[in-house]
Structures are given as C-alpha cells and as structure tokens.
Short mmCIF file of C-alpha atoms in Angstrom, two decimals:
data_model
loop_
_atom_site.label_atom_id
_atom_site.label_comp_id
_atom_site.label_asym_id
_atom_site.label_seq_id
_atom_site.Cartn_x
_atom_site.Cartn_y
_atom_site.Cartn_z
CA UNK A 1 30.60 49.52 6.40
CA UNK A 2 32.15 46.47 8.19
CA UNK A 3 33.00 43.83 5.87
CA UNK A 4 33.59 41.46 8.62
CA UNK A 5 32.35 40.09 11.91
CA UNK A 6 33.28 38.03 14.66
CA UNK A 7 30.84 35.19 15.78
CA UNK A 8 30.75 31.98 17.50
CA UNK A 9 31.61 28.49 15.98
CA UNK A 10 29.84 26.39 18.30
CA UNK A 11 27.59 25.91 21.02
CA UNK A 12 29.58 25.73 24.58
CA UNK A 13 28.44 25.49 28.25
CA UNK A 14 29.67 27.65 31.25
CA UNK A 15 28.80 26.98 34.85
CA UNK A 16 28.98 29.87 37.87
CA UNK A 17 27.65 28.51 41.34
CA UNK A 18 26.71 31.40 44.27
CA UNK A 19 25.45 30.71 47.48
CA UNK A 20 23.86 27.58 46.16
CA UNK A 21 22.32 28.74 42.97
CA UNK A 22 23.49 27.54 40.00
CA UNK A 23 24.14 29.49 37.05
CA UNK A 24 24.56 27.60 33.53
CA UNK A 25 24.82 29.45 30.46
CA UNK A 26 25.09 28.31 26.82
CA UNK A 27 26.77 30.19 24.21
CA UNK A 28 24.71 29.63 20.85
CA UNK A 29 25.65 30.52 17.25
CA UNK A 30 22.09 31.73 15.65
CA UNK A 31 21.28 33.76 12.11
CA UNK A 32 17.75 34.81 12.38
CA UNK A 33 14.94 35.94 15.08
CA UNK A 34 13.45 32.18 14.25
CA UNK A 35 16.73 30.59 15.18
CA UNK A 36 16.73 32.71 18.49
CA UNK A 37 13.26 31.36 19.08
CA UNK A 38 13.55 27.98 18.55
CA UNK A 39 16.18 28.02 20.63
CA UNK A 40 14.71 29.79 23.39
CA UNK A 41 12.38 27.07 23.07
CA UNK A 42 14.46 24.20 23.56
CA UNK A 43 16.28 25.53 26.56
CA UNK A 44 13.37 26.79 28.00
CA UNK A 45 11.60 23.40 27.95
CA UNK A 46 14.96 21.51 28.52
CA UNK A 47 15.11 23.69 32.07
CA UNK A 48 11.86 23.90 32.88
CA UNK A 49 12.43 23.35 36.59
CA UNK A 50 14.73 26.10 36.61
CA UNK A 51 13.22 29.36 38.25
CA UNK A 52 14.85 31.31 35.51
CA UNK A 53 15.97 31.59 31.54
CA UNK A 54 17.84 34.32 30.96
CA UNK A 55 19.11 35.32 27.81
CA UNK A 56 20.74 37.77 25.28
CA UNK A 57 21.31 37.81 21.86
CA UNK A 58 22.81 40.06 18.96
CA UNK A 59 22.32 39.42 15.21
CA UNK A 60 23.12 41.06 12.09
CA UNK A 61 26.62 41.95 10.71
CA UNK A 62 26.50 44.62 12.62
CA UNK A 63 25.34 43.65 15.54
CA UNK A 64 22.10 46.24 14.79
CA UNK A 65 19.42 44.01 15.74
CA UNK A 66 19.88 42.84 19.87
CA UNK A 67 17.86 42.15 22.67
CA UNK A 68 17.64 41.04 26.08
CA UNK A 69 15.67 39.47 29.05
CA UNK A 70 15.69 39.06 32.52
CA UNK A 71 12.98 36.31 32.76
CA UNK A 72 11.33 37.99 36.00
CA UNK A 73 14.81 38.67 37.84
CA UNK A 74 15.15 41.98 38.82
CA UNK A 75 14.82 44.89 35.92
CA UNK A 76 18.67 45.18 34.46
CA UNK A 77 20.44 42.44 36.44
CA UNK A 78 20.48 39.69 34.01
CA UNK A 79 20.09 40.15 30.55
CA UNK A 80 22.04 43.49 30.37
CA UNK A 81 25.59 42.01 32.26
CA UNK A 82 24.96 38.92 29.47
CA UNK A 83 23.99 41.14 26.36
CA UNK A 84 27.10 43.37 27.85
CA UNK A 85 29.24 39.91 27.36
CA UNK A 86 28.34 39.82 23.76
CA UNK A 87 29.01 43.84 23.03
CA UNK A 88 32.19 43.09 24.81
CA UNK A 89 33.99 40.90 22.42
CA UNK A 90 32.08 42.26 19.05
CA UNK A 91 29.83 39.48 18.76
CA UNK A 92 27.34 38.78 16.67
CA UNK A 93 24.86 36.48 15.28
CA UNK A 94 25.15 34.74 18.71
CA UNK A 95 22.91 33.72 21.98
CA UNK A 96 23.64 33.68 24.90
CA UNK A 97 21.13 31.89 27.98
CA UNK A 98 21.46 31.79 31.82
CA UNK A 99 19.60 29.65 33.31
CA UNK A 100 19.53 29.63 37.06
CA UNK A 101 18.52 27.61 39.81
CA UNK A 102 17.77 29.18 43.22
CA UNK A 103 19.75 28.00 45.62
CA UNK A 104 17.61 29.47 48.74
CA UNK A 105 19.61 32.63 49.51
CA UNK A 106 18.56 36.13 47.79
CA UNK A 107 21.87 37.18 46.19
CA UNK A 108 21.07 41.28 45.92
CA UNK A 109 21.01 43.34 42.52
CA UNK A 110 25.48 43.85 42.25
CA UNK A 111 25.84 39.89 43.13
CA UNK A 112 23.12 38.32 40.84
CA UNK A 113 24.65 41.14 38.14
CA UNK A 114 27.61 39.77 38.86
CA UNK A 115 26.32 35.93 38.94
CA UNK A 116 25.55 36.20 35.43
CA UNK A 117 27.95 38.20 33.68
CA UNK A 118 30.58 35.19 34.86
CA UNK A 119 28.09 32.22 33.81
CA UNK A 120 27.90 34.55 30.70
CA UNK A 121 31.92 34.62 30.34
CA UNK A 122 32.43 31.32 31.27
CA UNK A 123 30.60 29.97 28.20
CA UNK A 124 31.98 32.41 26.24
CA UNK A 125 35.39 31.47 27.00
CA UNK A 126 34.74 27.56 26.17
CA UNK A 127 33.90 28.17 22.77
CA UNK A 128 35.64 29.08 19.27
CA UNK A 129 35.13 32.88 17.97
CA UNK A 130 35.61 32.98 14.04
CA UNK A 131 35.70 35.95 12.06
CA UNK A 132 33.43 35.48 8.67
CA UNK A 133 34.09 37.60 5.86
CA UNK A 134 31.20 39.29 4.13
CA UNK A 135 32.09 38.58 0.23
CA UNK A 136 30.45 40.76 -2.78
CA UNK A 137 29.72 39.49 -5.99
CA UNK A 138 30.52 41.66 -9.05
CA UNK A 139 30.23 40.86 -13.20
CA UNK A 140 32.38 42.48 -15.75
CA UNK A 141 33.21 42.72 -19.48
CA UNK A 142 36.90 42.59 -21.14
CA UNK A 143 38.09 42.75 -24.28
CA UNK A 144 41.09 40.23 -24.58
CA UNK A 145 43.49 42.78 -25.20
CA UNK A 146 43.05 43.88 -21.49
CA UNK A 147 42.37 40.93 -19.60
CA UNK A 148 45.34 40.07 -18.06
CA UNK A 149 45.10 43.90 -16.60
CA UNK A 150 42.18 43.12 -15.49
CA UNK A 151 42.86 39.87 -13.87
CA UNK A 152 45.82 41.69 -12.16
CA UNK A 153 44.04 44.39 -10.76
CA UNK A 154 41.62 41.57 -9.39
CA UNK A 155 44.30 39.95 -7.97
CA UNK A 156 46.30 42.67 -6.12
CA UNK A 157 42.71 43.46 -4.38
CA UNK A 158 42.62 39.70 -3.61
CA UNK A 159 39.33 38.81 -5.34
CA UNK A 160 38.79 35.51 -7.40
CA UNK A 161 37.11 34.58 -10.85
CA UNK A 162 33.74 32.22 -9.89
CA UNK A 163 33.56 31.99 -13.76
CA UNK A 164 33.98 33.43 -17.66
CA UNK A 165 31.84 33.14 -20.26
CA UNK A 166 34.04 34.01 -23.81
CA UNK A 167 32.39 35.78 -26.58
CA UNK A 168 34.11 36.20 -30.04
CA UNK A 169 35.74 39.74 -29.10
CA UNK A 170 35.17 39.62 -25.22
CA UNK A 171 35.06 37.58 -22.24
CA UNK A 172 32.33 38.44 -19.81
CA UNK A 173 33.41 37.67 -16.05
CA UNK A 174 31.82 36.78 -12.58
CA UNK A 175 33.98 37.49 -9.78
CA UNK A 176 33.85 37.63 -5.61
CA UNK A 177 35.75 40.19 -3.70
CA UNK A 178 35.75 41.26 0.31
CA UNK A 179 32.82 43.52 0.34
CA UNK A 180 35.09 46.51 1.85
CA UNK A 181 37.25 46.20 -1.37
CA UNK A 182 34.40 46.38 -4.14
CA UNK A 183 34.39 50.03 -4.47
CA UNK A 184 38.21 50.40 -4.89
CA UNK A 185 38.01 47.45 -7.64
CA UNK A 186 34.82 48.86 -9.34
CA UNK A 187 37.27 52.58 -9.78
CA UNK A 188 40.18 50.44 -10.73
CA UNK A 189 38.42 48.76 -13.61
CA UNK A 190 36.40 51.73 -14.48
CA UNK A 191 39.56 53.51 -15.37
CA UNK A 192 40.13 50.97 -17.91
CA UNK A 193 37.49 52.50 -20.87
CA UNK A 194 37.10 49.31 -22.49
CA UNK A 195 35.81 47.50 -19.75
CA UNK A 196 32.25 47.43 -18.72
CA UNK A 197 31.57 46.89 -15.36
CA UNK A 198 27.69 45.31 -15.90
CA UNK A 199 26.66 44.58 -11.98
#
C-alpha cells in the first residue's frame, strides 16, 4: 500500500485557443463524489453558454475511484486526453474541467484530442502539486523500565507521541506514524515482551 499521494493545492486556470474555440480548463482539488458534483455544478452553470463541459476526475489515495466525460464531443476525445493528464502526474483527489467554446470551425477527432489535453496541461502547470502523507494511529503499553526503548524505536521510525496516560507501574501511549511504517514499528515493539501493543 501507498502511504502517500500527490494532489493539488489549489484551484488554477489554463487557457488553449484553436481555430477560434476556446478551451479553458480549471484544475480543482476535491475529496468526495459530492465535492466533484457540486463542482460540476458551479462550472456548469458558471459556463452555461459554453457548448461544452468537459471534465475528469480521480479520487481516492489511490487514485481507484476515476471517471470521465466528454459532454457530447466525440466518444474518447475529451475526457480521456484530460483524465490521461491526471494519470500522468499521479494525481489524485483532483478535477479537472474543459470547457469549450466553438469557435465555428470543426477541429477533427486528433486536434480536439489534442485541444484538450493542452487546456488540460496548462491548468495543471499553474497550480501547486503537494504530496500528503497518509498517517496511522497506533496505542501501546510500557512499563517504565522500557520506555525510553520504546520511545527510541518510535523515533528512529520517525513517529511522534499525540499523548500518555501514566498508570502506577505503566504508561499507556497514543502515537502517529507514516502508515507504510506501522507494520515495521508494530514487530519492533512486539519484540519487546513487556510491551503490549493494544490497537
């Protein structure tokens, strides 16, 4: 499992003009299907002279969940070259939308393809990518004798005490660690027979 992904910071614009139609595309950071919609919604009212709203999006840390639509262009030459934008760089939990203005001329399948796989880019390359860290939460028991182990071992994995509760002969522990480290710590600790690893 991936304990990390890259997404976008902020919402940018990108502009791509051919033959007289305009192509401008938003890049959108989004978490859920309802935060897809909604925005779907606002673009698609905002531009609703346009004669179409493309889009793609991806979600999930693993970029499992993803769709795409072409809005009545022809079948694979709009929301495929932008979804393919977003698989390109390992994005996630982003959106991306094309809207287009006709500008009179019919552009053929390769150029509109290519019309909106730039727009796509081009908002892309105006915004911030960030990589977010997917943490895991863990709780364990020490006796005193072997805390400072313990707190080592945390340490070297680079995971940090949220907070202790002490006990007359123990102190019980909540800690956070980078998810792709929790198994290694949870063997670590384990070897140590007077700990108790409790979730």
């Amino acid at each position: 499992m991936e304990d990390s992904f890259l997404t976008i910071e902020k919402v940018a614009e990108g502009l791509y003009t051919e033959k007289r139609s305009k192509f401008i595309s938003f890049a959108i950071p989004v978490n859920t299907i309802e935060d897809v919609q909604c925005e779907l919604k606002t673009y698609q009212k905002k531009y609703f002279d346009a004669r179409h709203v493309c889009y793609a999006y991806v979600l999930d840390n693993e970029g499992e969940t993803s769709r795409s639509s072409d809005d009545r262009e022809p079948s694979g030459t709009a929301g495929r070259p932008i979804l393919g934008q977003l698989r390109s760089q390992n994005l996630t939990n982003a959106l991306l939308i094309v809207v287009r203005y006709f500008g009179g001329t019919e552009l053929g399948a390769a150029n509109l393809g290519r019309a909106y796989k730039t727009a796509a880019a081009d908002a892309l390359a105006k915004t911030k990518i960030k990589e977010i860290v997917i943490m895991d939460s863990f709780v364990f028991e020490s006796p005193y004798t072997e805390i400072d182990r313990a707190m080592r071992i945390l340490r070297e994995l680079g995971g940090k005490i949220a907070s202790q509760i002490y006990s007359a002969q123990s102190v019980s522990l909540k800690g956070i660690i980078r998810a792709g480290k929790t198994e290694d710590l949870r063997k670590k600790l384990s070897a140590i027979y007077t700990i108790k690893i409790l979730k």
